[in-house]
Coordinates of C-alpha atoms and ligand atoms in Angstrom, one line a residue:
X16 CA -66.2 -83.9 -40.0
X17 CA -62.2 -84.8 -41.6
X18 CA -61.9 -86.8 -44.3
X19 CA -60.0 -89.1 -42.3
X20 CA -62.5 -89.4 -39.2
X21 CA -66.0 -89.6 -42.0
X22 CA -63.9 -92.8 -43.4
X23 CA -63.6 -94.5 -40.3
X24 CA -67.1 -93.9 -39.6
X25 CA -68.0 -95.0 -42.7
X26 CA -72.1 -94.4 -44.4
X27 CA -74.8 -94.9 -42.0
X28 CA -75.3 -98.0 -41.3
X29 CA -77.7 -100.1 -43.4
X30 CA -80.6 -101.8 -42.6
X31 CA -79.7 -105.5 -42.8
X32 CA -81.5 -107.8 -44.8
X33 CA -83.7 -110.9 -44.2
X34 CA -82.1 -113.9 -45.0
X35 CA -83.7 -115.4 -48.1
X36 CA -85.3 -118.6 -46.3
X37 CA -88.9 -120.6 -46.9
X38 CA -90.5 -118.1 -44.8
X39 CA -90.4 -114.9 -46.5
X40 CA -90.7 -116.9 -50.4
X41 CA -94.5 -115.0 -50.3
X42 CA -92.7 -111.8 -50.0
X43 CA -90.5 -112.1 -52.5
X44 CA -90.9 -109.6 -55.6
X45 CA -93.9 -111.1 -58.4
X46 CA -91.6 -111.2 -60.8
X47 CA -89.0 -113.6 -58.8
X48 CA -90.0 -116.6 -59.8
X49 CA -89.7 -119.5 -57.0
X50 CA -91.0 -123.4 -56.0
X51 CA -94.4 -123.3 -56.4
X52 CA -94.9 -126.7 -55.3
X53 CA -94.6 -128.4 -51.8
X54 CA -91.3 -128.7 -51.1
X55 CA -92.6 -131.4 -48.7
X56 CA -93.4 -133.4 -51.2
X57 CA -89.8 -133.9 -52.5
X58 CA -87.9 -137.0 -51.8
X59 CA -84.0 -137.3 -51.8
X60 CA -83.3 -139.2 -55.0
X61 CA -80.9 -137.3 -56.5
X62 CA -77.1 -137.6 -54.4
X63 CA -75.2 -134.5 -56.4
X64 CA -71.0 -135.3 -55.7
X65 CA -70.1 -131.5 -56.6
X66 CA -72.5 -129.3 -55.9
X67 CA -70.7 -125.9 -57.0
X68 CA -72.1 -123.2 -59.2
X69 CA -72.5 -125.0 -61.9
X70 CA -74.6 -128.0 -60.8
X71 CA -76.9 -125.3 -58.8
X72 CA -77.3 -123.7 -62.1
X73 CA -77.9 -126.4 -64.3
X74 CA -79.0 -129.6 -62.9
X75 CA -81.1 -128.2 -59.8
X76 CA -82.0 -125.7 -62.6
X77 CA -83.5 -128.3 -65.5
X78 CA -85.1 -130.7 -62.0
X79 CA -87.0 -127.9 -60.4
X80 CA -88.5 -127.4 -64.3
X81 CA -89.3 -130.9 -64.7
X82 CA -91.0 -131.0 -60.8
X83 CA -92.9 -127.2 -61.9
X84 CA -94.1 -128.9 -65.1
X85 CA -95.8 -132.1 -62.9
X86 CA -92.7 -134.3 -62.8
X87 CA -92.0 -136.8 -59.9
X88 CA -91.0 -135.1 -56.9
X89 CA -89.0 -138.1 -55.4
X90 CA -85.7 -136.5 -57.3
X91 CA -85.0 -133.8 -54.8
X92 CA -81.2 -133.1 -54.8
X93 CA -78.9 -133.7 -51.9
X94 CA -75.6 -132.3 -52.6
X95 CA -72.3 -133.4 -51.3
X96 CA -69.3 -130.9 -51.1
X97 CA -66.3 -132.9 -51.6
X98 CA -63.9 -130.2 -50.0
X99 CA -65.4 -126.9 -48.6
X100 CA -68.1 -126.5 -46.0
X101 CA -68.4 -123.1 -47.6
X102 CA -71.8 -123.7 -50.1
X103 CA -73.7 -125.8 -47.0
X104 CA -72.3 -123.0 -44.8
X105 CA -74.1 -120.4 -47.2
X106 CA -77.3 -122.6 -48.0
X107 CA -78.3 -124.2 -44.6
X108 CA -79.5 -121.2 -43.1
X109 CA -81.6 -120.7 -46.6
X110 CA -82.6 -124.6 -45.9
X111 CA -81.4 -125.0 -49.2
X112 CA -82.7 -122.5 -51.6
X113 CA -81.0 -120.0 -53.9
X114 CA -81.3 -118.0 -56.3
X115 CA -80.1 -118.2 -59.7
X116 CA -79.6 -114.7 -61.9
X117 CA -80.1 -115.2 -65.7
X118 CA -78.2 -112.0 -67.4
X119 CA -78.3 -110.7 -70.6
X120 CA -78.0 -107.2 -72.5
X121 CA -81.2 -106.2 -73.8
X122 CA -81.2 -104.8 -77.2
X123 CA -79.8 -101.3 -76.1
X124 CA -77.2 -103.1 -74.5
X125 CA -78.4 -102.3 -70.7
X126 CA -77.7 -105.3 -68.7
X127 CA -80.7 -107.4 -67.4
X128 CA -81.4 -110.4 -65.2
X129 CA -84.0 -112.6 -64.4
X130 CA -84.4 -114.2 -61.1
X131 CA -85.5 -117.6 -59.9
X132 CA -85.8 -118.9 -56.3
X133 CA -84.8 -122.3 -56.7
X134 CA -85.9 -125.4 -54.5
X135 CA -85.1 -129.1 -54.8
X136 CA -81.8 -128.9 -53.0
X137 CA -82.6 -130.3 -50.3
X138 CA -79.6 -130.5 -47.9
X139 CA -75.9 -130.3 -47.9
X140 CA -73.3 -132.9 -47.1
X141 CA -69.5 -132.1 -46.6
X142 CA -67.8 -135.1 -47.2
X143 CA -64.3 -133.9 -45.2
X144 CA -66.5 -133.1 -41.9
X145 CA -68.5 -136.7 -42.0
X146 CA -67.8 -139.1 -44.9
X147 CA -69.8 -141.8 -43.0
X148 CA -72.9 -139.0 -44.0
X149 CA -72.3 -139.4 -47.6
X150 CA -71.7 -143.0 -47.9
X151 CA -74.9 -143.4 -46.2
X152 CA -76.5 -141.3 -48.9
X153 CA -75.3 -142.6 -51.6
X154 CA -76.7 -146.2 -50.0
X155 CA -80.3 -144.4 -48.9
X156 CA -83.1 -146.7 -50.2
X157 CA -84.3 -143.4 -52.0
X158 CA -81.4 -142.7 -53.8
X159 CA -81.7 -143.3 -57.4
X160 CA -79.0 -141.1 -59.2
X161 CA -75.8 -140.1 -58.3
X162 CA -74.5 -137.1 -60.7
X163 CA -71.6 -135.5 -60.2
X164 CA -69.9 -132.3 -61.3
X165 CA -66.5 -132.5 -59.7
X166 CA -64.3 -131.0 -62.3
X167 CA -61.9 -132.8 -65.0
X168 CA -59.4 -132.9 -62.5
X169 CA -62.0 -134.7 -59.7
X170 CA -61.6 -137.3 -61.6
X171 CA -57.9 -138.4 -60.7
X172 CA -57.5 -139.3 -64.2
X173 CA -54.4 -139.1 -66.7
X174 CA -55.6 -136.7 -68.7
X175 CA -54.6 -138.2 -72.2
X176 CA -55.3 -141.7 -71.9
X177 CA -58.3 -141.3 -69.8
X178 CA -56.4 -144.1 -66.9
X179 CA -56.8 -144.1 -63.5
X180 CA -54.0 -142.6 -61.9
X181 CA -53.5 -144.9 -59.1
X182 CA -50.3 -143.1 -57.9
X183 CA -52.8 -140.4 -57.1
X184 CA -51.9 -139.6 -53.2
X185 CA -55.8 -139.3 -52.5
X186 CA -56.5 -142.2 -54.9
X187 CA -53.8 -144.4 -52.8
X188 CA -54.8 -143.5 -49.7
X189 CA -58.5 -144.5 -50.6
X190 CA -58.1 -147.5 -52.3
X191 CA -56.5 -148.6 -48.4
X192 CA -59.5 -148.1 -47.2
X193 CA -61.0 -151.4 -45.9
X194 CA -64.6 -151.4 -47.5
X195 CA -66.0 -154.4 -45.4
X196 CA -65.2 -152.2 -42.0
X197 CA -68.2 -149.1 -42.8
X198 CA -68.5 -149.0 -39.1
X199 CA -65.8 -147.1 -39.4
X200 CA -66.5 -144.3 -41.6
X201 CA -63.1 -144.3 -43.6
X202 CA -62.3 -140.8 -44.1
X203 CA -62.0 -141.1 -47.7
X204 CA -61.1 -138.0 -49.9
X205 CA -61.9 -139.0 -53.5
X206 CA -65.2 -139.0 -55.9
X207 CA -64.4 -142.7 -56.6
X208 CA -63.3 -143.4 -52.9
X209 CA -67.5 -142.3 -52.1
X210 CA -68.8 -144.0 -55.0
X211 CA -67.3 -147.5 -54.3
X212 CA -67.5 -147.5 -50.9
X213 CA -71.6 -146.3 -51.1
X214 CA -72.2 -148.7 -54.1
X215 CA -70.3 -151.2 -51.6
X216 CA -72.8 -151.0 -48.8
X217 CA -75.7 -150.9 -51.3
X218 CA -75.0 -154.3 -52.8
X219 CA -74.0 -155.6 -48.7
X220 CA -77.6 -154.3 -48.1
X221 CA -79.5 -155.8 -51.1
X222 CA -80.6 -152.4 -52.2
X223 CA -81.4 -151.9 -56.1
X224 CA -78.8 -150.3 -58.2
X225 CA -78.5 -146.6 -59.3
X226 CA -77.3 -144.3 -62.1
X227 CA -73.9 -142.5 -62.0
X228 CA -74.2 -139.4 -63.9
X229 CA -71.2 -137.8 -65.2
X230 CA -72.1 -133.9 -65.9
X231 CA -68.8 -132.6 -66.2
X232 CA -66.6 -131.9 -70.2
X233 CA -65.3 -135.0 -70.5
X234 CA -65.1 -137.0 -73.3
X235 CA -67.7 -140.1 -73.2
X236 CA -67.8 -138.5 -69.6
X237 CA -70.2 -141.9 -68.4
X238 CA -67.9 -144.4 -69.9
X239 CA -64.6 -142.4 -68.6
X240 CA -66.6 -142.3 -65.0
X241 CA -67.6 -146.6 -65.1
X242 CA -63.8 -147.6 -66.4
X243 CA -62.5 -145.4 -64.0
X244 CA -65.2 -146.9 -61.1
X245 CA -64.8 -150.4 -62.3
X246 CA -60.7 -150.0 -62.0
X247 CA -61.2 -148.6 -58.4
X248 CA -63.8 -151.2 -57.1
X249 CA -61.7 -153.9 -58.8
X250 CA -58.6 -152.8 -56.2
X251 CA -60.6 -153.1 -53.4
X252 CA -63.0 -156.0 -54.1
X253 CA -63.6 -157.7 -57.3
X254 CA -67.1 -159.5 -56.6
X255 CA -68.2 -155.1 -55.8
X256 CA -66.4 -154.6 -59.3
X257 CA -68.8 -157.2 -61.1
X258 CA -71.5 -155.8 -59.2
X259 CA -71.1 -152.4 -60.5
X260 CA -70.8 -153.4 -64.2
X261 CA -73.6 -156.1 -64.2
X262 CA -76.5 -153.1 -62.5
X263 CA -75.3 -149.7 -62.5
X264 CA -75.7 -147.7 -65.3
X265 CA -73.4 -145.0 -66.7
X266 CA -75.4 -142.6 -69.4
X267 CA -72.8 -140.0 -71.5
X268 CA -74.4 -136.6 -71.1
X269 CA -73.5 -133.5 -72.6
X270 CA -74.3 -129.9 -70.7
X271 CA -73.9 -126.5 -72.0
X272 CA -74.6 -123.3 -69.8
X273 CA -71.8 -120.9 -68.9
X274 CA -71.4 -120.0 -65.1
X275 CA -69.2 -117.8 -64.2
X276 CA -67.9 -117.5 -60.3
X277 CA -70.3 -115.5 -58.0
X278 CA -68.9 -112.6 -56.8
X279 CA -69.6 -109.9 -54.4
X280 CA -71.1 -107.8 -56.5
X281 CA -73.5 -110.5 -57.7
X282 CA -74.5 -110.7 -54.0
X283 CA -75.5 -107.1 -54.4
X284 CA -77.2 -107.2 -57.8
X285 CA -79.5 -110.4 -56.3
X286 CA -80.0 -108.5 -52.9
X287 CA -81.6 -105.3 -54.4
X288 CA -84.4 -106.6 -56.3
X289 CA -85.1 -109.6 -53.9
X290 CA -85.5 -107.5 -50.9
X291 CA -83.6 -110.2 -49.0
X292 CA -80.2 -111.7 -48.7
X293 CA -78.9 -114.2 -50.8
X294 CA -75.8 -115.4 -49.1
X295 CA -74.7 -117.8 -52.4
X296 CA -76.6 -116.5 -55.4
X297 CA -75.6 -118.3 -58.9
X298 CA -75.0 -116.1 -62.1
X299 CA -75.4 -117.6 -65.7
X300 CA -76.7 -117.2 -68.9
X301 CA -80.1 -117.6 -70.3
X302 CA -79.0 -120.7 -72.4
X303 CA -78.9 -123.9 -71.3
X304 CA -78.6 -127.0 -73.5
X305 CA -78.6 -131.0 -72.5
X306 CA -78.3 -134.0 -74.0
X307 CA -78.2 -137.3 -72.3
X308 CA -78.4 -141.4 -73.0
X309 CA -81.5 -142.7 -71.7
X310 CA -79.9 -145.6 -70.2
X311 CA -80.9 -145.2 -66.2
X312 CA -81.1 -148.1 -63.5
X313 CA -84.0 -147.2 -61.2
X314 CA -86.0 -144.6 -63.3
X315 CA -85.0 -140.7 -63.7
X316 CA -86.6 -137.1 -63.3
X317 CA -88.8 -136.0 -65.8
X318 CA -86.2 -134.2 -67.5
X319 CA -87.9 -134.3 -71.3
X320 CA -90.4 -132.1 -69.3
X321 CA -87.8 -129.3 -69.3
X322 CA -86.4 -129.7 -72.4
X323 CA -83.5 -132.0 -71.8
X324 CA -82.3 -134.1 -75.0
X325 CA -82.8 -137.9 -73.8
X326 CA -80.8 -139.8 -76.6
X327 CA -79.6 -142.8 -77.8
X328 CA -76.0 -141.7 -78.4
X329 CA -74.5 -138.7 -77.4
X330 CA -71.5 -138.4 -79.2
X331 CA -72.4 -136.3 -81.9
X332 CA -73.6 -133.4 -79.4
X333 CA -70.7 -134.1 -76.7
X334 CA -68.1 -133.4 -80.0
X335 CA -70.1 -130.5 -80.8
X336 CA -70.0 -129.4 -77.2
X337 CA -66.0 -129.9 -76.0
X338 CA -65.1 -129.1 -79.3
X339 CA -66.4 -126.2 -80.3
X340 CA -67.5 -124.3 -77.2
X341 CA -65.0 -125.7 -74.8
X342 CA -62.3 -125.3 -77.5
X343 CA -63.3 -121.9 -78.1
X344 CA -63.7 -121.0 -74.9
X345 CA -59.7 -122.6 -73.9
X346 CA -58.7 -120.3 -76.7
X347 CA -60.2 -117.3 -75.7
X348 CA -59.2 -117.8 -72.5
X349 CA -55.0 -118.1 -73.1
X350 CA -54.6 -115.3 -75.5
X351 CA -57.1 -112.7 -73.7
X352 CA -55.5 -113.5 -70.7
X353 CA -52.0 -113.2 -72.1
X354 CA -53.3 -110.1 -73.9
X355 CA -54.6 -108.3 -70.8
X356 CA -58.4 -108.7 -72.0
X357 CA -59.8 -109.9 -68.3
X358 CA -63.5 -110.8 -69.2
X359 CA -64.4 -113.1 -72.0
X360 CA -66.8 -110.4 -73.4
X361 CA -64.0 -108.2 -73.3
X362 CA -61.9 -110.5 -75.7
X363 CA -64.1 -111.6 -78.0
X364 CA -65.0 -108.0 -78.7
X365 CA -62.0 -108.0 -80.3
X366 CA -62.5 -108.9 -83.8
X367 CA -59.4 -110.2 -84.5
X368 CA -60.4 -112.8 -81.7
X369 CA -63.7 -113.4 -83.4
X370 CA -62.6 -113.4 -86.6
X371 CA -60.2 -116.5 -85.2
X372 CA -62.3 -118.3 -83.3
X373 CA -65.0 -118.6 -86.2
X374 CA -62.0 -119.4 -88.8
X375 CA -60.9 -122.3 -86.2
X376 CA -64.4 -123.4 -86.3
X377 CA -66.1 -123.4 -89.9
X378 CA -62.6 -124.2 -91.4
X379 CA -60.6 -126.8 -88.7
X380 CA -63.5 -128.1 -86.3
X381 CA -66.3 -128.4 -88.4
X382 CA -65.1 -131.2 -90.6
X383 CA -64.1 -133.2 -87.7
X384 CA -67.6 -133.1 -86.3
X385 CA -70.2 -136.2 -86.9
X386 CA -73.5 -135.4 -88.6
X387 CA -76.5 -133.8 -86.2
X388 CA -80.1 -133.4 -87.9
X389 CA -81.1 -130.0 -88.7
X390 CA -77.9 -128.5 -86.9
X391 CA -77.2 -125.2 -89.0
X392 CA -73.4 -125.0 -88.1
X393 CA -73.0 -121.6 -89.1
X394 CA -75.6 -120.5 -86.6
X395 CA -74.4 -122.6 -83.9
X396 CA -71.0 -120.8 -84.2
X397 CA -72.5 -117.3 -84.1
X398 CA -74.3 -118.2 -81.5
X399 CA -71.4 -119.0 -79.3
X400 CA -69.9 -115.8 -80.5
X401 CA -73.4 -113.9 -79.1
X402 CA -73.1 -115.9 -75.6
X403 CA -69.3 -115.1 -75.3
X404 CA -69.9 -111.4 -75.9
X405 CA -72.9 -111.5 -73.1
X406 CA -71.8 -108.4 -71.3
X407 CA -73.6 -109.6 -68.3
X408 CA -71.4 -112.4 -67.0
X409 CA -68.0 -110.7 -66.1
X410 CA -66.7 -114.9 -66.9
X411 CA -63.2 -114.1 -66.3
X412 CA -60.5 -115.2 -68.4
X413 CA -58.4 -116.8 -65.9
X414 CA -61.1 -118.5 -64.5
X415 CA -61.7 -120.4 -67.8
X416 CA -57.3 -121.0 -68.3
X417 CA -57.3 -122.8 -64.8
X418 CA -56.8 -126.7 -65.2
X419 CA -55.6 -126.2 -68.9
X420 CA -53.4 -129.5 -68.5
X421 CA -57.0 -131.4 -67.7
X422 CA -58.9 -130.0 -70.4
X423 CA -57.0 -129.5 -73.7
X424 CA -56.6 -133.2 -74.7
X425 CA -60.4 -133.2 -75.2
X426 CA -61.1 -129.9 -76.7
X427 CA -58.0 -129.1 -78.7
X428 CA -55.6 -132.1 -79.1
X429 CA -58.2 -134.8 -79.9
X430 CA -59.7 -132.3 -82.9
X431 CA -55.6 -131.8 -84.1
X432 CA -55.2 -136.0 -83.7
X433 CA -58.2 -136.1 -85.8
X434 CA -56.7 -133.5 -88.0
X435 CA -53.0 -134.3 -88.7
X436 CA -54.2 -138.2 -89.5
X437 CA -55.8 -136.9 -93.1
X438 CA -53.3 -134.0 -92.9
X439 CA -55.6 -131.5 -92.7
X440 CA -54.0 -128.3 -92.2
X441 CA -54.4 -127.2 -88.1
X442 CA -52.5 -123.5 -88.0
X443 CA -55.2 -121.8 -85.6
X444 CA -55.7 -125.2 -83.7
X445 CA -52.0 -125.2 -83.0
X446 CA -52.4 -121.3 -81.9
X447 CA -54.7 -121.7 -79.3
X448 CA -52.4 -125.0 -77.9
X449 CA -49.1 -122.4 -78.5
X450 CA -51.3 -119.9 -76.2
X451 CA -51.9 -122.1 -73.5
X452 CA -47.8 -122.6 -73.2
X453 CA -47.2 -119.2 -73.7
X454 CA -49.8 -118.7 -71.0
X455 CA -47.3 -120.9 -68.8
X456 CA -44.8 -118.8 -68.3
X457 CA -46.9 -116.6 -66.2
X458 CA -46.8 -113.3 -67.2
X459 CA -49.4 -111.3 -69.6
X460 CA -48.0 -109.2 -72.5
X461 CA -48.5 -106.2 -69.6
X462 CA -45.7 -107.6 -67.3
X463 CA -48.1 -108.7 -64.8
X464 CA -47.2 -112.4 -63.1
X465 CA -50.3 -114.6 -62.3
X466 CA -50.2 -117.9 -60.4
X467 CA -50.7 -121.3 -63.0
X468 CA -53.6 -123.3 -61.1
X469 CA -53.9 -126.4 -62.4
X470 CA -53.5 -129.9 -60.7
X471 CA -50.2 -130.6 -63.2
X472 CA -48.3 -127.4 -62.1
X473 CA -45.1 -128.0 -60.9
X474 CA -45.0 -130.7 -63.4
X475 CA -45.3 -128.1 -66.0
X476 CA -43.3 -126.2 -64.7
X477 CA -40.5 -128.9 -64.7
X478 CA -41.3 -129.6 -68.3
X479 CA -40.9 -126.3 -69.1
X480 CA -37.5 -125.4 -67.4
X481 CA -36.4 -128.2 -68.9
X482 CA -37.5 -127.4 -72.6
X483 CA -36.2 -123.6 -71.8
X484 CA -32.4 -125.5 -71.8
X485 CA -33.0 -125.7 -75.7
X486 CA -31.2 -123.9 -78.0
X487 CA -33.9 -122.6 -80.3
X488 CA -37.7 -122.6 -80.0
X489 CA -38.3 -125.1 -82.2
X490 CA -36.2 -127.5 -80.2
X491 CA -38.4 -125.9 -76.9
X492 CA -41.6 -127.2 -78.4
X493 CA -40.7 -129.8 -79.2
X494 CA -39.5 -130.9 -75.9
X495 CA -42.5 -129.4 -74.3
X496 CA -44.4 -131.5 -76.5
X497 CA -43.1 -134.5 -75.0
X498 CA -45.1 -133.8 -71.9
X499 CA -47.4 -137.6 -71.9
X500 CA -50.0 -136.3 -69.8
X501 CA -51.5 -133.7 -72.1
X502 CA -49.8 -134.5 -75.5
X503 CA -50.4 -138.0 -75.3
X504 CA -50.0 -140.1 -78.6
X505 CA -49.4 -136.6 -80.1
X506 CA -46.1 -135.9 -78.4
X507 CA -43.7 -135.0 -80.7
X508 CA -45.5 -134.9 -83.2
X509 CA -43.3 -132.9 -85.7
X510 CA -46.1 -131.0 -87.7
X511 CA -48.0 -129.9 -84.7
X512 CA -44.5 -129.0 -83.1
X513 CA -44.0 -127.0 -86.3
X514 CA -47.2 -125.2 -86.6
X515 CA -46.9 -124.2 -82.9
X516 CA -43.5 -123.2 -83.1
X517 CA -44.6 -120.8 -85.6
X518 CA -47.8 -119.7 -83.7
X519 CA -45.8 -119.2 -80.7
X520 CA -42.8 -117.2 -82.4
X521 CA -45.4 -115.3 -83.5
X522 CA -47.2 -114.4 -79.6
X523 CA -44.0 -113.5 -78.5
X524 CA -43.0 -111.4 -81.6
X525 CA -46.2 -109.0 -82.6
X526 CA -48.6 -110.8 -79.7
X527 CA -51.6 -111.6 -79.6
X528 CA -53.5 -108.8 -81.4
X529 CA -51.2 -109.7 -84.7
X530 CA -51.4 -113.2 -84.0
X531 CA -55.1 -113.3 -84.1
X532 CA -55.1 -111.3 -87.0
X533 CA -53.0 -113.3 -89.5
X534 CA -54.2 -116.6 -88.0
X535 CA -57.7 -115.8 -88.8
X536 CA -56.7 -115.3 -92.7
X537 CA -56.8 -117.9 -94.8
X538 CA -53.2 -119.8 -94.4
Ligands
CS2_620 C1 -65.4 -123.4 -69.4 C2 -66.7 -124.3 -69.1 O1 -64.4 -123.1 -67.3 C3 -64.3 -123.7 -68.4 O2 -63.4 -124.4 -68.7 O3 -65.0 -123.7 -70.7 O4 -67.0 -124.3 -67.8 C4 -67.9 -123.7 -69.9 O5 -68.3 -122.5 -69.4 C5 -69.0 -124.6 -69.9 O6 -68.6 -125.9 -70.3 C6 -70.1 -124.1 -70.9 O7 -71.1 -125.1 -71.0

């Protein structure tokens, strides 16, 4: 046979695979793990706004441990997909179960995973195919949480001040939405559009209160969510306003476990030891850490059963958590994108990169931090270094860059606020914020162009055509610095203007190899 013809025929065809589905869980492998309780038992409690990746890996993940360890079954999950049909497209032929891959290196460096069939998701909702569906849910007599993981940007927030952005297109076309006509079904597009108008038919109904549980980095991410509720409901009907402060509760929580996009290939590596097919498998690490307030309205999952924090206060772990791994992570992300270095393992193999990120922590985080019993900070550090350099992930720079505008107030600028007010010194803070607007002129150090995602893009790119008019590059920080959003109090601020006018120089001088280098000495 040609070349050309045994291509178009392509290998013999394969055998296809069994769906993964309740049905063929007793055939799975012995070493998959998988519900190994009655699945009928489960009750929708849980309404999940968000339910990507990352909630499938970490909330459904630490619920179906509390409900193996004996926990109460009544907090199934129903999740809600605020945009795409695409994850109830993948899961409703599973009815709802997935699989979620731990990866690792064992100690010769071979990369391993372990697998777990998970099952309290219990349906799907898409919210842009039938709104009136999720509304309902979030007013079902059953439902006693409503979590969300909808990204920083979900939140149609300014970024830096934490305010509703009411000019928001989505936000102004569902705050017109008349919340006495439910008949209806306004088809509302926004997380606080569905929360208000659900929390609206609850109180219309009598029905007891809930939780609203924020799970994505934010800072005090349950206060952020009930000012940013409260303002919304207040537009559209004070006395549901009221209502919503006086009964609902909004707990700060604080998660840690890094999930990377699923790709094709994680398909593959799920497929081959389940013996079935897994249309929306979840990779991750084997860490996961959570703290959160104990402050619910109508009871909560047995979460202490699997290990979740249930505290008074979070904010001594949610400044441990945006600060050091989320800031670590943003500045990872910028210069190994900028320097070609595609994977985040690949970057912080780099030891000039790990010899920065630790001197940005132990020498211009740590002090900023507030006290945390028995926390070795040292150890904590090296352990992020040992999660970033998990050569089983594949977590890819550029996925991590996206939405800089959204995420560096919290996990760079607030530390360099903090910083520049006892004038502590902030050279490799500055560095990693100098990266990100290097970053934005998108193209790496190779020559290759790559599209800027991030909700504030053209914006940016206005800002930064207009600070390009400047005659030197001082004078171009400086006027970049003036953009509110992100900068914030901060703009202008001349030493931070000077100490990433230097850092930037630098990136486009030597780049970020030499950059990394000399920032990670002492200054
Ligand atoms: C990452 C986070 O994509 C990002 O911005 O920094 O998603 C990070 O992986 C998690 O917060 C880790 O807990």
């Amino acid at each position: 046979m040609s070349e050309r013809l045994a291509a178009q025929v392509g290998p013999p065809a394969m055998e296809p695979l069994t769906r993964l589905h309740p049905s063929s869980l007793a055939a799975l492998p012995a070493e998959v793990a998988r519900p190994l309780y009655r699945r009928a038992e489960l009750r929708p409690g849980i309404v999940h706004l968000g339910i990507g990746s990352f909630a499938r890996a970490f909330l459904c993940v630490a619920n179906e441990a509390a409900i193996h360890a004996g926990g109460d079954p009544r907090f199934g999950v129903v999740g809600v997909s605020l945009r795409s049909p695409a994850v109830r497209d993948a899961l409703a032929p599973q009815e709802g179960l997935f699989t979620v891959a731990r990866r690792d290196a064992d100690e010769q460096g071979r990369p391993r995973q372990r697998l777990q069939v998970i099952g309290n998701l219990m349906q799907v909702l898409v919210a842009p195919e039938d709104p009136a569906a999720v509304v309902e849910a979030i007013a079902s007599r059953d439902t006693r949480i409503v979590s969300l993981t909808i990204t920083e940007k979900g939140y149609t927030l300014d970024p830096a001040s934490g305010r509703l952005l009411e000019e928001h297109p989505d936000v102004a076309h569902d705050l017109m939405q008349d919340p006495e006509d439910l008949s209806r079904a306004p088809a509302l597009r926004t997380a606080l559009g569905f929360l208000a108008h659900g929390l609206g038919v609850r109180r219309a109904r009598g029905l007891p209160p809930v939780t609203l549980l924020s799970l994505d980095n934010l800072p005090h991410n349950g206060r952020t969510l009930q000012n940013l509720l409260v303002a919304f409901a207040r537009r559209i009907g004070p006395p549901l306003a009221d209502w919503i402060e006086a009964h609902c509760t909004f707990p700060n929580s604080v998660v840690d476990r890094i999930v990377p996009a699923t790709t094709q290939a994680d398909r593959r590596l799920v497929a081959e030891p389940l013996h079935l097919a897994d249309a929306w498998p979840v990779p991750t690490e084997p860490y996961i850490d959570w703290a959160v307030e104990d402050h619910f309205a109508a009871g909560r999952p047995d979460w202490h059963l699997a290990g979740v924090r249930l505290v008074d206060d979070a904010t001594p772990w949610e400044r441990l958590k945006l600060r050091v791994v989320n800031g670590s992570h943003s500045a990872v992300a910028y210069l190994g994108a900028m320097a070609g270095w595609a994977t985040v393992d690949q970057a912080i193999a780099q030891p000039e990169l790990r010899g920065l990120v630790r001197t940005m922590q132990l020498e211009e985080v740590a002090p900023t931090l507030l006290p945390l019993p028995n926390l070795d900070f040292t150890g904590y550090v090296d352990g992020l270094v040992a999660r970033l350099a998990n050569p089983a992930l594949a977590h890819r720079t550029q996925q991590i860059a996206m939405d800089g505008s959204q995420k560096l107030p919290q996990r760079l600028l607030a530390t360099i606020g903090e910083r520049l007010a006892t004038g502590a010194p902030i050279a490799r803070l500055a560095l990693a914020m100098a990266a990100w607007m290097h970053y934005l002129r998108g193209i790496d150090e190779w020559g290759r162009p790559y599209a800027i995602e991030d909700p504030l893009a053209d914006a940016l790119a206005t800002a930064r055509a207009v600070a390009e008019r400047e005659p030197t590059l001082h004078d171009r920080v400086a006027a970049f610095s003036h953009f509110t959003p992100v900068f914030g109090e901060l703009a202008g601020h001349a030493t931070l203007v000077d100490a990433m006018t230097k850092a930037l120089g630098s990136l486009q001088s030597v780049g970020v190899r030499m950059t990394a280098a000399r920032w990670a000495q002492p200054h």
